[in-house]
Amino acid sequence: GIQVEQSPPDLILQEGANSTLRCNFSDSVNNLQWFHQNPWGQLINLFYIPSGTKQNGRLSATTVATERYSLLYISSSQTTDSGVYFCAVDLNNFNKFYFGSGTKLNVKP
Amino acid sequence: GAVVSQHPSWVICKSGTSVKIECRSLDFQATTMFWYRQFPKQSLMLMATSNEGSKATYEQGVEKDKFLINHASLTLSTLTVTSAHPEDSSFYICSAPISDPYEQYFGPGTRLTVT
């Protein structure tokens, strides 16, 4: 089956710092989303980004589908950015998402 | 964005009993919904696809007789954990896609503890 790998597994930042999270996937995908899982377990949609670049405030994401990776950029990090970030991919438009292992982010004041 | 709800948000049950978890799409219709489980400090694992009006399809290794799925309407899917055991304790999350624009939305999850 498809392999979805995220790096780094853990990340500690000082408030105000920037970071880049990476998601590598082993096969061509039709859909890719980035999520933030808050401390209560809710998955919050960040980006739907099967290709190209999108920006939303301090967050932006880029997917290079031909090279099978996606990046999530967080600028000027805040303590509320803490949590686990997941990328998830859908191989063939069946809407079945396979998740990466996640990056646990801790932003310290 | 679209809203998906789950009920209950947490449940404690005794070993050997069955537990039903509901997943609802509140402001859109979903012919397909998905069920995931997440163990502590781990990622989400897809369990099954819930299809409105037909049988669910299960991922490899998921016991269909233990995890009964019913998609009774275009806004409701239920997951019943039958004869629960402590190893079934987990965080169960459902999701539903919308098509225009495409995006998949996740419920807030149900934390099941089997004692």
JSON list of C-alpha atoms in Angstrom, two decimals:
[
{"chain": "A", "resi": 1, "resn": "GLY", "atom": "CA", "xyz": [0.00, 0.00, 0.00]},
{"chain": "A", "resi": 2, "resn": "ILE", "atom": "CA", "xyz": [0.91, 3.65, -0.16]},
{"chain": "A", "resi": 3, "resn": "GLN", "atom": "CA", "xyz": [3.49, 4.98, 2.27]},
{"chain": "A", "resi": 4, "resn": "VAL", "atom": "CA", "xyz": [3.00, 8.45, 3.71]},
{"chain": "A", "resi": 5, "resn": "GLU", "atom": "CA", "xyz": [5.91, 9.76, 5.71]},
{"chain": "A", "resi": 6, "resn": "GLN", "atom": "CA", "xyz": [6.07, 12.99, 7.63]},
{"chain": "A", "resi": 7, "resn": "SER", "atom": "CA", "xyz": [9.07, 14.79, 9.02]},
{"chain": "A", "resi": 8, "resn": "PRO", "atom": "CA", "xyz": [10.15, 15.81, 11.49]},
{"chain": "A", "resi": 9, "resn": "PRO", "atom": "CA", "xyz": [8.19, 13.66, 13.97]},
{"chain": "A", "resi": 10, "resn": "ASP", "atom": "CA", "xyz": [8.64, 16.25, 16.71]},
{"chain": "A", "resi": 11, "resn": "LEU", "atom": "CA", "xyz": [9.37, 19.95, 16.54]},
{"chain": "A", "resi": 12, "resn": "ILE", "atom": "CA", "xyz": [9.89, 22.49, 19.30]},
{"chain": "A", "resi": 13, "resn": "LEU", "atom": "CA", "xyz": [9.80, 26.16, 18.38]},
{"chain": "A", "resi": 14, "resn": "GLN", "atom": "CA", "xyz": [10.09, 29.43, 20.17]},
{"chain": "A", "resi": 15, "resn": "GLU", "atom": "CA", "xyz": [7.09, 31.68, 19.59]},
{"chain": "A", "resi": 16, "resn": "GLY", "atom": "CA", "xyz": [7.68, 33.80, 16.51]},
{"chain": "A", "resi": 17, "resn": "ALA", "atom": "CA", "xyz": [9.85, 31.27, 14.71]},
{"chain": "A", "resi": 18, "resn": "ASN", "atom": "CA", "xyz": [9.12, 29.80, 11.28]},
{"chain": "A", "resi": 19, "resn": "SER", "atom": "CA", "xyz": [8.98, 26.13, 10.38]},
{"chain": "A", "resi": 20, "resn": "THR", "atom": "CA", "xyz": [8.53, 23.74, 7.48]},
{"chain": "A", "resi": 21, "resn": "LEU", "atom": "CA", "xyz": [6.81, 20.38, 7.77]},
{"chain": "A", "resi": 22, "resn": "ARG", "atom": "CA", "xyz": [7.23, 17.78, 5.07]},
{"chain": "A", "resi": 23, "resn": "CYS", "atom": "CA", "xyz": [5.03, 14.99, 3.73]},
{"chain": "A", "resi": 24, "resn": "ASN", "atom": "CA", "xyz": [6.42, 12.40, 1.31]},
{"chain": "A", "resi": 25, "resn": "PHE", "atom": "CA", "xyz": [4.19, 9.87, -0.40]},
{"chain": "A", "resi": 26, "resn": "SER", "atom": "CA", "xyz": [5.13, 6.80, -2.37]},
{"chain": "A", "resi": 27, "resn": "ASP", "atom": "CA", "xyz": [2.51, 6.84, -5.15]},
{"chain": "A", "resi": 28, "resn": "SER", "atom": "CA", "xyz": [0.67, 9.35, -7.29]},
{"chain": "A", "resi": 29, "resn": "VAL", "atom": "CA", "xyz": [-2.26, 10.83, -5.42]},
{"chain": "A", "resi": 30, "resn": "ASN", "atom": "CA", "xyz": [-5.46, 12.53, -6.46]},
{"chain": "A", "resi": 31, "resn": "ASN", "atom": "CA", "xyz": [-6.15, 14.41, -3.28]},
{"chain": "A", "resi": 32, "resn": "LEU", "atom": "CA", "xyz": [-4.01, 15.67, -0.43]},
{"chain": "A", "resi": 33, "resn": "GLN", "atom": "CA", "xyz": [-5.06, 17.55, 2.67]},
{"chain": "A", "resi": 34, "resn": "TRP", "atom": "CA", "xyz": [-3.23, 18.99, 5.65]},
{"chain": "A", "resi": 35, "resn": "PHE", "atom": "CA", "xyz": [-4.87, 18.91, 9.07]},
{"chain": "A", "resi": 36, "resn": "HIS", "atom": "CA", "xyz": [-4.15, 20.23, 12.53]},
{"chain": "A", "resi": 37, "resn": "GLN", "atom": "CA", "xyz": [-5.33, 17.99, 15.35]},
{"chain": "A", "resi": 38, "resn": "ASN", "atom": "CA", "xyz": [-6.05, 20.05, 18.42]},
{"chain": "A", "resi": 39, "resn": "PRO", "atom": "CA", "xyz": [-5.56, 18.79, 21.99]},
{"chain": "A", "resi": 40, "resn": "TRP", "atom": "CA", "xyz": [-9.18, 17.57, 22.09]},
{"chain": "A", "resi": 41, "resn": "GLY", "atom": "CA", "xyz": [-8.67, 15.42, 19.03]},
{"chain": "A", "resi": 42, "resn": "GLN", "atom": "CA", "xyz": [-10.59, 17.48, 16.49]},
{"chain": "A", "resi": 43, "resn": "LEU", "atom": "CA", "xyz": [-9.07, 17.51, 13.03]},
{"chain": "A", "resi": 44, "resn": "ILE", "atom": "CA", "xyz": [-9.11, 21.00, 11.58]},
{"chain": "A", "resi": 45, "resn": "ASN", "atom": "CA", "xyz": [-8.82, 21.37, 7.83]},
{"chain": "A", "resi": 46, "resn": "LEU", "atom": "CA", "xyz": [-5.87, 23.51, 6.82]},
{"chain": "A", "resi": 47, "resn": "PHE", "atom": "CA", "xyz": [-5.44, 22.96, 3.09]},
{"chain": "A", "resi": 48, "resn": "TYR", "atom": "CA", "xyz": [-6.80, 20.86, 0.29]},
{"chain": "A", "resi": 49, "resn": "ILE", "atom": "CA", "xyz": [-3.78, 20.89, -2.00]},
{"chain": "A", "resi": 50, "resn": "PRO", "atom": "CA", "xyz": [-3.24, 18.05, -4.51]},
{"chain": "A", "resi": 51, "resn": "SER", "atom": "CA", "xyz": [-0.85, 20.35, -6.39]},
{"chain": "A", "resi": 52, "resn": "GLY", "atom": "CA", "xyz": [0.40, 23.90, -6.43]},
{"chain": "A", "resi": 53, "resn": "THR", "atom": "CA", "xyz": [0.65, 26.45, -3.65]},
{"chain": "A", "resi": 54, "resn": "LYS", "atom": "CA", "xyz": [-1.92, 27.96, -1.33]},
{"chain": "A", "resi": 55, "resn": "GLN", "atom": "CA", "xyz": [-1.71, 30.47, 1.46]},
{"chain": "A", "resi": 56, "resn": "ASN", "atom": "CA", "xyz": [-3.98, 31.23, 4.36]},
{"chain": "A", "resi": 57, "resn": "GLY", "atom": "CA", "xyz": [-2.69, 33.83, 6.76]},
{"chain": "A", "resi": 58, "resn": "ARG", "atom": "CA", "xyz": [0.49, 32.63, 8.43]},
{"chain": "A", "resi": 59, "resn": "LEU", "atom": "CA", "xyz": [0.18, 29.21, 6.87]},
{"chain": "A", "resi": 60, "resn": "SER", "atom": "CA", "xyz": [1.00, 28.15, 3.36]},
{"chain": "A", "resi": 61, "resn": "ALA", "atom": "CA", "xyz": [1.37, 24.83, 1.61]},
{"chain": "A", "resi": 62, "resn": "THR", "atom": "CA", "xyz": [3.01, 23.57, -1.55]},
{"chain": "A", "resi": 63, "resn": "THR", "atom": "CA", "xyz": [2.56, 20.21, -3.21]},
{"chain": "A", "resi": 64, "resn": "VAL", "atom": "CA", "xyz": [4.86, 19.01, -5.98]},
{"chain": "A", "resi": 65, "resn": "ALA", "atom": "CA", "xyz": [2.87, 16.05, -7.20]},
{"chain": "A", "resi": 66, "resn": "THR", "atom": "CA", "xyz": [5.45, 14.92, -9.76]},
{"chain": "A", "resi": 67, "resn": "GLU", "atom": "CA", "xyz": [8.04, 14.60, -7.00]},
{"chain": "A", "resi": 68, "resn": "ARG", "atom": "CA", "xyz": [5.57, 13.19, -4.49]},
{"chain": "A", "resi": 69, "resn": "TYR", "atom": "CA", "xyz": [5.92, 15.58, -1.62]},
{"chain": "A", "resi": 70, "resn": "SER", "atom": "CA", "xyz": [4.08, 18.39, 0.09]},
{"chain": "A", "resi": 71, "resn": "LEU", "atom": "CA", "xyz": [5.31, 21.08, 2.45]},
{"chain": "A", "resi": 72, "resn": "LEU", "atom": "CA", "xyz": [3.46, 23.03, 5.10]},
{"chain": "A", "resi": 73, "resn": "TYR", "atom": "CA", "xyz": [4.98, 26.35, 6.14]},
{"chain": "A", "resi": 74, "resn": "ILE", "atom": "CA", "xyz": [4.16, 28.01, 9.42]},
{"chain": "A", "resi": 75, "resn": "SER", "atom": "CA", "xyz": [5.42, 31.54, 9.85]},
{"chain": "A", "resi": 76, "resn": "SER", "atom": "CA", "xyz": [5.57, 33.62, 13.03]},
{"chain": "A", "resi": 77, "resn": "SER", "atom": "CA", "xyz": [4.43, 30.63, 15.07]},
{"chain": "A", "resi": 78, "resn": "GLN", "atom": "CA", "xyz": [2.11, 31.12, 18.05]},
{"chain": "A", "resi": 79, "resn": "THR", "atom": "CA", "xyz": [1.48, 28.92, 21.06]},
{"chain": "A", "resi": 80, "resn": "THR", "atom": "CA", "xyz": [-1.96, 28.13, 19.63]},
{"chain": "A", "resi": 81, "resn": "ASP", "atom": "CA", "xyz": [-0.23, 26.45, 16.68]},
{"chain": "A", "resi": 82, "resn": "SER", "atom": "CA", "xyz": [0.83, 23.62, 19.01]},
{"chain": "A", "resi": 83, "resn": "GLY", "atom": "CA", "xyz": [-0.63, 20.22, 18.27]},
{"chain": "A", "resi": 84, "resn": "VAL", "atom": "CA", "xyz": [-0.17, 17.47, 15.73]},
{"chain": "A", "resi": 85, "resn": "TYR", "atom": "CA", "xyz": [-0.11, 18.16, 12.02]},
{"chain": "A", "resi": 86, "resn": "PHE", "atom": "CA", "xyz": [-1.14, 15.41, 9.63]},
{"chain": "A", "resi": 87, "resn": "CYS", "atom": "CA", "xyz": [-1.08, 15.11, 5.90]},
{"chain": "A", "resi": 88, "resn": "ALA", "atom": "CA", "xyz": [-3.48, 12.66, 4.31]},
{"chain": "A", "resi": 89, "resn": "VAL", "atom": "CA", "xyz": [-3.65, 11.40, 0.76]},
{"chain": "A", "resi": 90, "resn": "ASP", "atom": "CA", "xyz": [-6.30, 9.84, -1.43]},
{"chain": "A", "resi": 91, "resn": "LEU", "atom": "CA", "xyz": [-4.94, 7.60, -4.18]},
{"chain": "A", "resi": 92, "resn": "ASN", "atom": "CA", "xyz": [-7.71, 7.23, -6.65]},
{"chain": "A", "resi": 93, "resn": "ASN", "atom": "CA", "xyz": [-10.55, 9.61, -5.87]},
{"chain": "A", "resi": 94, "resn": "PHE", "atom": "CA", "xyz": [-12.37, 7.10, -3.72]},
{"chain": "A", "resi": 95, "resn": "ASN", "atom": "CA", "xyz": [-12.11, 9.60, -0.86]},
{"chain": "A", "resi": 96, "resn": "LYS", "atom": "CA", "xyz": [-10.28, 7.06, 1.29]},
{"chain": "A", "resi": 97, "resn": "PHE", "atom": "CA", "xyz": [-7.60, 9.01, 3.08]},
{"chain": "A", "resi": 98, "resn": "TYR", "atom": "CA", "xyz": [-4.36, 7.49, 4.26]},
{"chain": "A", "resi": 99, "resn": "PHE", "atom": "CA", "xyz": [-2.63, 9.48, 6.95]},
{"chain": "A", "resi": 100, "resn": "GLY", "atom": "CA", "xyz": [0.99, 10.17, 7.61]},
{"chain": "A", "resi": 101, "resn": "SER", "atom": "CA", "xyz": [2.44, 9.59, 11.04]},
{"chain": "A", "resi": 102, "resn": "GLY", "atom": "CA", "xyz": [2.14, 13.26, 11.96]},
{"chain": "A", "resi": 103, "resn": "THR", "atom": "CA", "xyz": [4.43, 16.02, 13.21]},
{"chain": "A", "resi": 104, "resn": "LYS", "atom": "CA", "xyz": [3.97, 17.02, 16.83]},
{"chain": "A", "resi": 105, "resn": "LEU", "atom": "CA", "xyz": [4.62, 20.74, 17.17]},
{"chain": "A", "resi": 106, "resn": "ASN", "atom": "CA", "xyz": [5.21, 22.47, 20.48]},
{"chain": "A", "resi": 107, "resn": "VAL", "atom": "CA", "xyz": [5.46, 26.25, 20.36]},
{"chain": "A", "resi": 108, "resn": "LYS", "atom": "CA", "xyz": [6.88, 27.72, 23.55]},
{"chain": "A", "resi": 109, "resn": "PRO", "atom": "CA", "xyz": [6.17, 31.27, 24.74]},
{"chain": "B", "resi": 1, "resn": "GLY", "atom": "CA", "xyz": [-16.79, 24.81, 6.31]},
{"chain": "B", "resi": 2, "resn": "ALA", "atom": "CA", "xyz": [-19.01, 21.77, 6.43]},
{"chain": "B", "resi": 3, "resn": "VAL", "atom": "CA", "xyz": [-19.87, 20.29, 9.82]},
{"chain": "B", "resi": 4, "resn": "VAL", "atom": "CA", "xyz": [-19.71, 16.67, 10.88]},
{"chain": "B", "resi": 5, "resn": "SER", "atom": "CA", "xyz": [-20.87, 15.71, 14.35]},
{"chain": "B", "resi": 6, "resn": "GLN", "atom": "CA", "xyz": [-20.40, 12.57, 16.43]},
{"chain": "B", "resi": 7, "resn": "HIS", "atom": "CA", "xyz": [-22.27, 11.23, 19.40]},
{"chain": "B", "resi": 8, "resn": "PRO", "atom": "CA", "xyz": [-21.33, 10.43, 22.05]},
{"chain": "B", "resi": 9, "resn": "SER", "atom": "CA", "xyz": [-18.08, 12.32, 22.47]},
{"chain": "B", "resi": 10, "resn": "TRP", "atom": "CA", "xyz": [-16.92, 9.78, 25.00]},
{"chain": "B", "resi": 11, "resn": "VAL", "atom": "CA", "xyz": [-18.25, 6.49, 26.35]},
{"chain": "B", "resi": 12, "resn": "ILE", "atom": "CA", "xyz": [-17.21, 3.96, 28.93]},
{"chain": "B", "resi": 13, "resn": "CYS", "atom": "CA", "xyz": [-18.60, 0.46, 28.69]},
{"chain": "B", "resi": 14, "resn": "LYS", "atom": "CA", "xyz": [-18.01, -2.92, 30.25]},
{"chain": "B", "resi": 15, "resn": "SER", "atom": "CA", "xyz": [-16.29, -5.74, 28.45]},
{"chain": "B", "resi": 16, "resn": "GLY", "atom": "CA", "xyz": [-18.74, -7.85, 26.46]},
{"chain": "B", "resi": 17, "resn": "THR", "atom": "CA", "xyz": [-21.27, -5.10, 25.81]},
{"chain": "B", "resi": 18, "resn": "SER", "atom": "CA", "xyz": [-21.94, -3.29, 22.54]},
{"chain": "B", "resi": 19, "resn": "VAL", "atom": "CA", "xyz": [-21.58, 0.41, 21.88]},
{"chain": "B", "resi": 20, "resn": "LYS", "atom": "CA", "xyz": [-23.08, 2.48, 19.07]},
{"chain": "B", "resi": 21, "resn": "ILE", "atom": "CA", "xyz": [-21.42, 5.64, 17.77]},
{"chain": "B", "resi": 22, "resn": "GLU", "atom": "CA", "xyz": [-23.28, 8.05, 15.48]},
{"chain": "B", "resi": 23, "resn": "CYS", "atom": "CA", "xyz": [-21.80, 10.24, 12.78]},
{"chain": "B", "resi": 24, "resn": "ARG", "atom": "CA", "xyz": [-23.92, 12.96, 11.20]},
{"chain": "B", "resi": 25, "resn": "SER", "atom": "CA", "xyz": [-23.31, 15.41, 8.39]},
{"chain": "B", "resi": 26, "resn": "LEU", "atom": "CA", "xyz": [-25.16, 18.49, 9.62]},
{"chain": "B", "resi": 27, "resn": "ASP", "atom": "CA", "xyz": [-25.33, 20.77, 6.61]},
{"chain": "B", "resi": 28, "resn": "PHE", "atom": "CA", "xyz": [-24.75, 18.50, 3.64]},
{"chain": "B", "resi": 29, "resn": "GLN", "atom": "CA", "xyz": [-25.65, 15.06, 2.38]},
{"chain": "B", "resi": 30, "resn": "ALA", "atom": "CA", "xyz": [-23.07, 12.31, 2.30]},
{"chain": "B", "resi": 31, "resn": "THR", "atom": "CA", "xyz": [-23.60, 9.12, 0.33]},
{"chain": "B", "resi": 32, "resn": "THR", "atom": "CA", "xyz": [-20.25, 7.96, 1.64]},
{"chain": "B", "resi": 33, "resn": "MET", "atom": "CA", "xyz": [-18.71, 8.34, 5.07]},
{"chain": "B", "resi": 34, "resn": "PHE", "atom": "CA", "xyz": [-15.54, 6.89, 6.54]},
{"chain": "B", "resi": 35, "resn": "TRP", "atom": "CA", "xyz": [-14.57, 5.53, 9.91]},
{"chain": "B", "resi": 36, "resn": "TYR", "atom": "CA", "xyz": [-11.09, 5.80, 11.39]},
{"chain": "B", "resi": 37, "resn": "ARG", "atom": "CA", "xyz": [-9.54, 4.79, 14.67]},
{"chain": "B", "resi": 38, "resn": "GLN", "atom": "CA", "xyz": [-6.63, 6.41, 16.42]},
{"chain": "B", "resi": 39, "resn": "PHE", "atom": "CA", "xyz": [-4.61, 4.91, 19.24]},
{"chain": "B", "resi": 40, "resn": "PRO", "atom": "CA", "xyz": [-2.83, 7.25, 21.68]},
{"chain": "B", "resi": 41, "resn": "LYS", "atom": "CA", "xyz": [0.05, 9.15, 20.10]},
{"chain": "B", "resi": 42, "resn": "GLN", "atom": "CA", "xyz": [-0.50, 7.40, 16.79]},
{"chain": "B", "resi": 43, "resn": "SER", "atom": "CA", "xyz": [-1.91, 8.29, 13.42]},
{"chain": "B", "resi": 44, "resn": "LEU", "atom": "CA", "xyz": [-5.39, 7.68, 12.08]},
{"chain": "B", "resi": 45, "resn": "MET", "atom": "CA", "xyz": [-6.08, 4.31, 10.51]},
{"chain": "B", "resi": 46, "resn": "LEU", "atom": "CA", "xyz": [-8.91, 3.91, 8.01]},
{"chain": "B", "resi": 47, "resn": "MET", "atom": "CA", "xyz": [-11.29, 1.17, 9.16]},
{"chain": "B", "resi": 48, "resn": "ALA", "atom": "CA", "xyz": [-14.12, 1.15, 6.66]},
{"chain": "B", "resi": 49, "resn": "THR", "atom": "CA", "xyz": [-16.16, 2.99, 4.07]},
{"chain": "B", "resi": 50, "resn": "SER", "atom": "CA", "xyz": [-19.82, 3.48, 4.91]},
{"chain": "B", "resi": 51, "resn": "ASN", "atom": "CA", "xyz": [-22.10, 3.52, 1.87]},
{"chain": "B", "resi": 52, "resn": "GLU", "atom": "CA", "xyz": [-25.64, 4.84, 2.01]},
{"chain": "B", "resi": 53, "resn": "GLY", "atom": "CA", "xyz": [-28.06, 2.11, 1.05]},
{"chain": "B", "resi": 54, "resn": "SER", "atom": "CA", "xyz": [-25.49, -0.64, 0.69]},
{"chain": "B", "resi": 55, "resn": "LYS", "atom": "CA", "xyz": [-22.96, -2.65, 2.65]},
{"chain": "B", "resi": 56, "resn": "ALA", "atom": "CA", "xyz": [-19.90, -1.09, 4.14]},
{"chain": "B", "resi": 57, "resn": "THR", "atom": "CA", "xyz": [-16.50, -2.01, 2.79]},
{"chain": "B", "resi": 58, "resn": "TYR", "atom": "CA", "xyz": [-13.79, -2.79, 5.30]},
{"chain": "B", "resi": 59, "resn": "GLU", "atom": "CA", "xyz": [-10.06, -2.31, 5.15]},
{"chain": "B", "resi": 60, "resn": "GLN", "atom": "CA", "xyz": [-7.86, -5.34, 5.36]},
{"chain": "B", "resi": 61, "resn": "GLY", "atom": "CA", "xyz": [-7.54, -6.64, 8.89]},
{"chain": "B", "resi": 62, "resn": "VAL", "atom": "CA", "xyz": [-10.70, -4.98, 10.23]},
{"chain": "B", "resi": 63, "resn": "GLU", "atom": "CA", "xyz": [-13.26, -7.44, 11.59]},
{"chain": "B", "resi": 64, "resn": "LYS", "atom": "CA", "xyz": [-16.58, -6.63, 9.97]},
{"chain": "B", "resi": 65, "resn": "ASP", "atom": "CA", "xyz": [-18.53, -8.69, 12.51]},
{"chain": "B", "resi": 66, "resn": "LYS", "atom": "CA", "xyz": [-17.02, -6.71, 15.36]},
{"chain": "B", "resi": 67, "resn": "PHE", "atom": "CA", "xyz": [-17.42, -3.28, 13.81]},
{"chain": "B", "resi": 68, "resn": "LEU", "atom": "CA", "xyz": [-20.92, -3.09, 12.34]},
{"chain": "B", "resi": 69, "resn": "ILE", "atom": "CA", "xyz": [-21.59, -0.12, 10.12]},
{"chain": "B", "resi": 70, "resn": "ASN", "atom": "CA", "xyz": [-24.99, 1.10, 9.01]},
{"chain": "B", "resi": 71, "resn": "HIS", "atom": "CA", "xyz": [-25.54, 4.08, 6.72]},
{"chain": "B", "resi": 72, "resn": "ALA", "atom": "CA", "xyz": [-29.27, 4.52, 7.14]},
{"chain": "B", "resi": 73, "resn": "SER", "atom": "CA", "xyz": [-29.68, 7.94, 5.53]},
{"chain": "B", "resi": 74, "resn": "LEU", "atom": "CA", "xyz": [-27.77, 10.55, 3.58]},
{"chain": "B", "resi": 75, "resn": "THR", "atom": "CA", "xyz": [-26.77, 12.28, 6.82]},
{"chain": "B", "resi": 76, "resn": "LEU", "atom": "CA", "xyz": [-26.21, 9.44, 9.30]},
{"chain": "B", "resi": 77, "resn": "SER", "atom": "CA", "xyz": [-23.77, 6.59, 9.64]},
{"chain": "B", "resi": 78, "resn": "THR", "atom": "CA", "xyz": [-23.43, 4.46, 12.75]},
{"chain": "B", "resi": 79, "resn": "LEU", "atom": "CA", "xyz": [-20.57, 2.30, 13.99]},
{"chain": "B", "resi": 80, "resn": "THR", "atom": "CA", "xyz": [-21.42, -0.40, 16.50]},
{"chain": "B", "resi": 81, "resn": "VAL", "atom": "CA", "xyz": [-18.59, -2.03, 18.38]},
{"chain": "B", "resi": 82, "resn": "THR", "atom": "CA", "xyz": [-19.96, -5.44, 19.31]},
{"chain": "B", "resi": 83, "resn": "SER", "atom": "CA", "xyz": [-18.82, -7.50, 22.29]},
{"chain": "B", "resi": 84, "resn": "ALA", "atom": "CA", "xyz": [-16.31, -4.83, 23.17]},
{"chain": "B", "resi": 85, "resn": "HIS", "atom": "CA", "xyz": [-13.01, -5.74, 24.78]},
{"chain": "B", "resi": 86, "resn": "PRO", "atom": "CA", "xyz": [-10.38, -3.52, 26.40]},
{"chain": "B", "resi": 87, "resn": "GLU", "atom": "CA", "xyz": [-8.26, -3.66, 23.24]},
{"chain": "B", "resi": 88, "resn": "ASP", "atom": "CA", "xyz": [-11.12, -1.92, 21.38]},
{"chain": "B", "resi": 89, "resn": "SER", "atom": "CA", "xyz": [-10.54, 1.16, 23.54]},
{"chain": "B", "resi": 90, "resn": "SER", "atom": "CA", "xyz": [-9.57, 3.89, 21.13]},
{"chain": "B", "resi": 91, "resn": "PHE", "atom": "CA", "xyz": [-10.51, 7.22, 19.58]},
{"chain": "B", "resi": 92, "resn": "TYR", "atom": "CA", "xyz": [-12.98, 6.70, 16.73]},
{"chain": "B", "resi": 93, "resn": "ILE", "atom": "CA", "xyz": [-13.36, 9.43, 14.12]},
{"chain": "B", "resi": 94, "resn": "CYS", "atom": "CA", "xyz": [-15.70, 9.65, 11.16]},
{"chain": "B", "resi": 95, "resn": "SER", "atom": "CA", "xyz": [-15.41, 11.76, 8.04]},
{"chain": "B", "resi": 96, "resn": "ALA", "atom": "CA", "xyz": [-17.47, 12.77, 5.05]},
{"chain": "B", "resi": 97, "resn": "PRO", "atom": "CA", "xyz": [-16.45, 14.40, 1.78]},
{"chain": "B", "resi": 98, "resn": "ILE", "atom": "CA", "xyz": [-18.10, 17.23, -0.05]},
{"chain": "B", "resi": 99, "resn": "SER", "atom": "CA", "xyz": [-17.56, 17.55, -3.75]},
{"chain": "B", "resi": 100, "resn": "ASP", "atom": "CA", "xyz": [-17.88, 21.19, -4.71]},
{"chain": "B", "resi": 101, "resn": "PRO", "atom": "CA", "xyz": [-15.34, 22.33, -3.80]},
{"chain": "B", "resi": 102, "resn": "TYR", "atom": "CA", "xyz": [-13.80, 19.01, -2.86]},
{"chain": "B", "resi": 103, "resn": "GLU", "atom": "CA", "xyz": [-12.74, 18.62, 0.73]},
{"chain": "B", "resi": 104, "resn": "GLN", "atom": "CA", "xyz": [-13.13, 16.00, 3.44]},
{"chain": "B", "resi": 105, "resn": "TYR", "atom": "CA", "xyz": [-14.43, 16.96, 6.87]},
{"chain": "B", "resi": 106, "resn": "PHE", "atom": "CA", "xyz": [-13.91, 15.09, 10.09]},
{"chain": "B", "resi": 107, "resn": "GLY", "atom": "CA", "xyz": [-16.08, 14.70, 13.15]},
{"chain": "B", "resi": 108, "resn": "PRO", "atom": "CA", "xyz": [-14.78, 15.58, 16.61]},
{"chain": "B", "resi": 109, "resn": "GLY", "atom": "CA", "xyz": [-14.23, 11.94, 17.51]},
{"chain": "B", "resi": 110, "resn": "THR", "atom": "CA", "xyz": [-15.57, 9.53, 20.12]},
{"chain": "B", "resi": 111, "resn": "ARG", "atom": "CA", "xyz": [-13.33, 8.25, 22.87]},
{"chain": "B", "resi": 112, "resn": "LEU", "atom": "CA", "xyz": [-14.26, 4.67, 23.79]},
{"chain": "B", "resi": 113, "resn": "THR", "atom": "CA", "xyz": [-12.97, 3.08, 26.97]},
{"chain": "B", "resi": 114, "resn": "VAL", "atom": "CA", "xyz": [-13.79, -0.56, 27.61]},
{"chain": "B", "resi": 115, "resn": "THR", "atom": "CA", "xyz": [-13.30, -1.72, 31.19]}
]
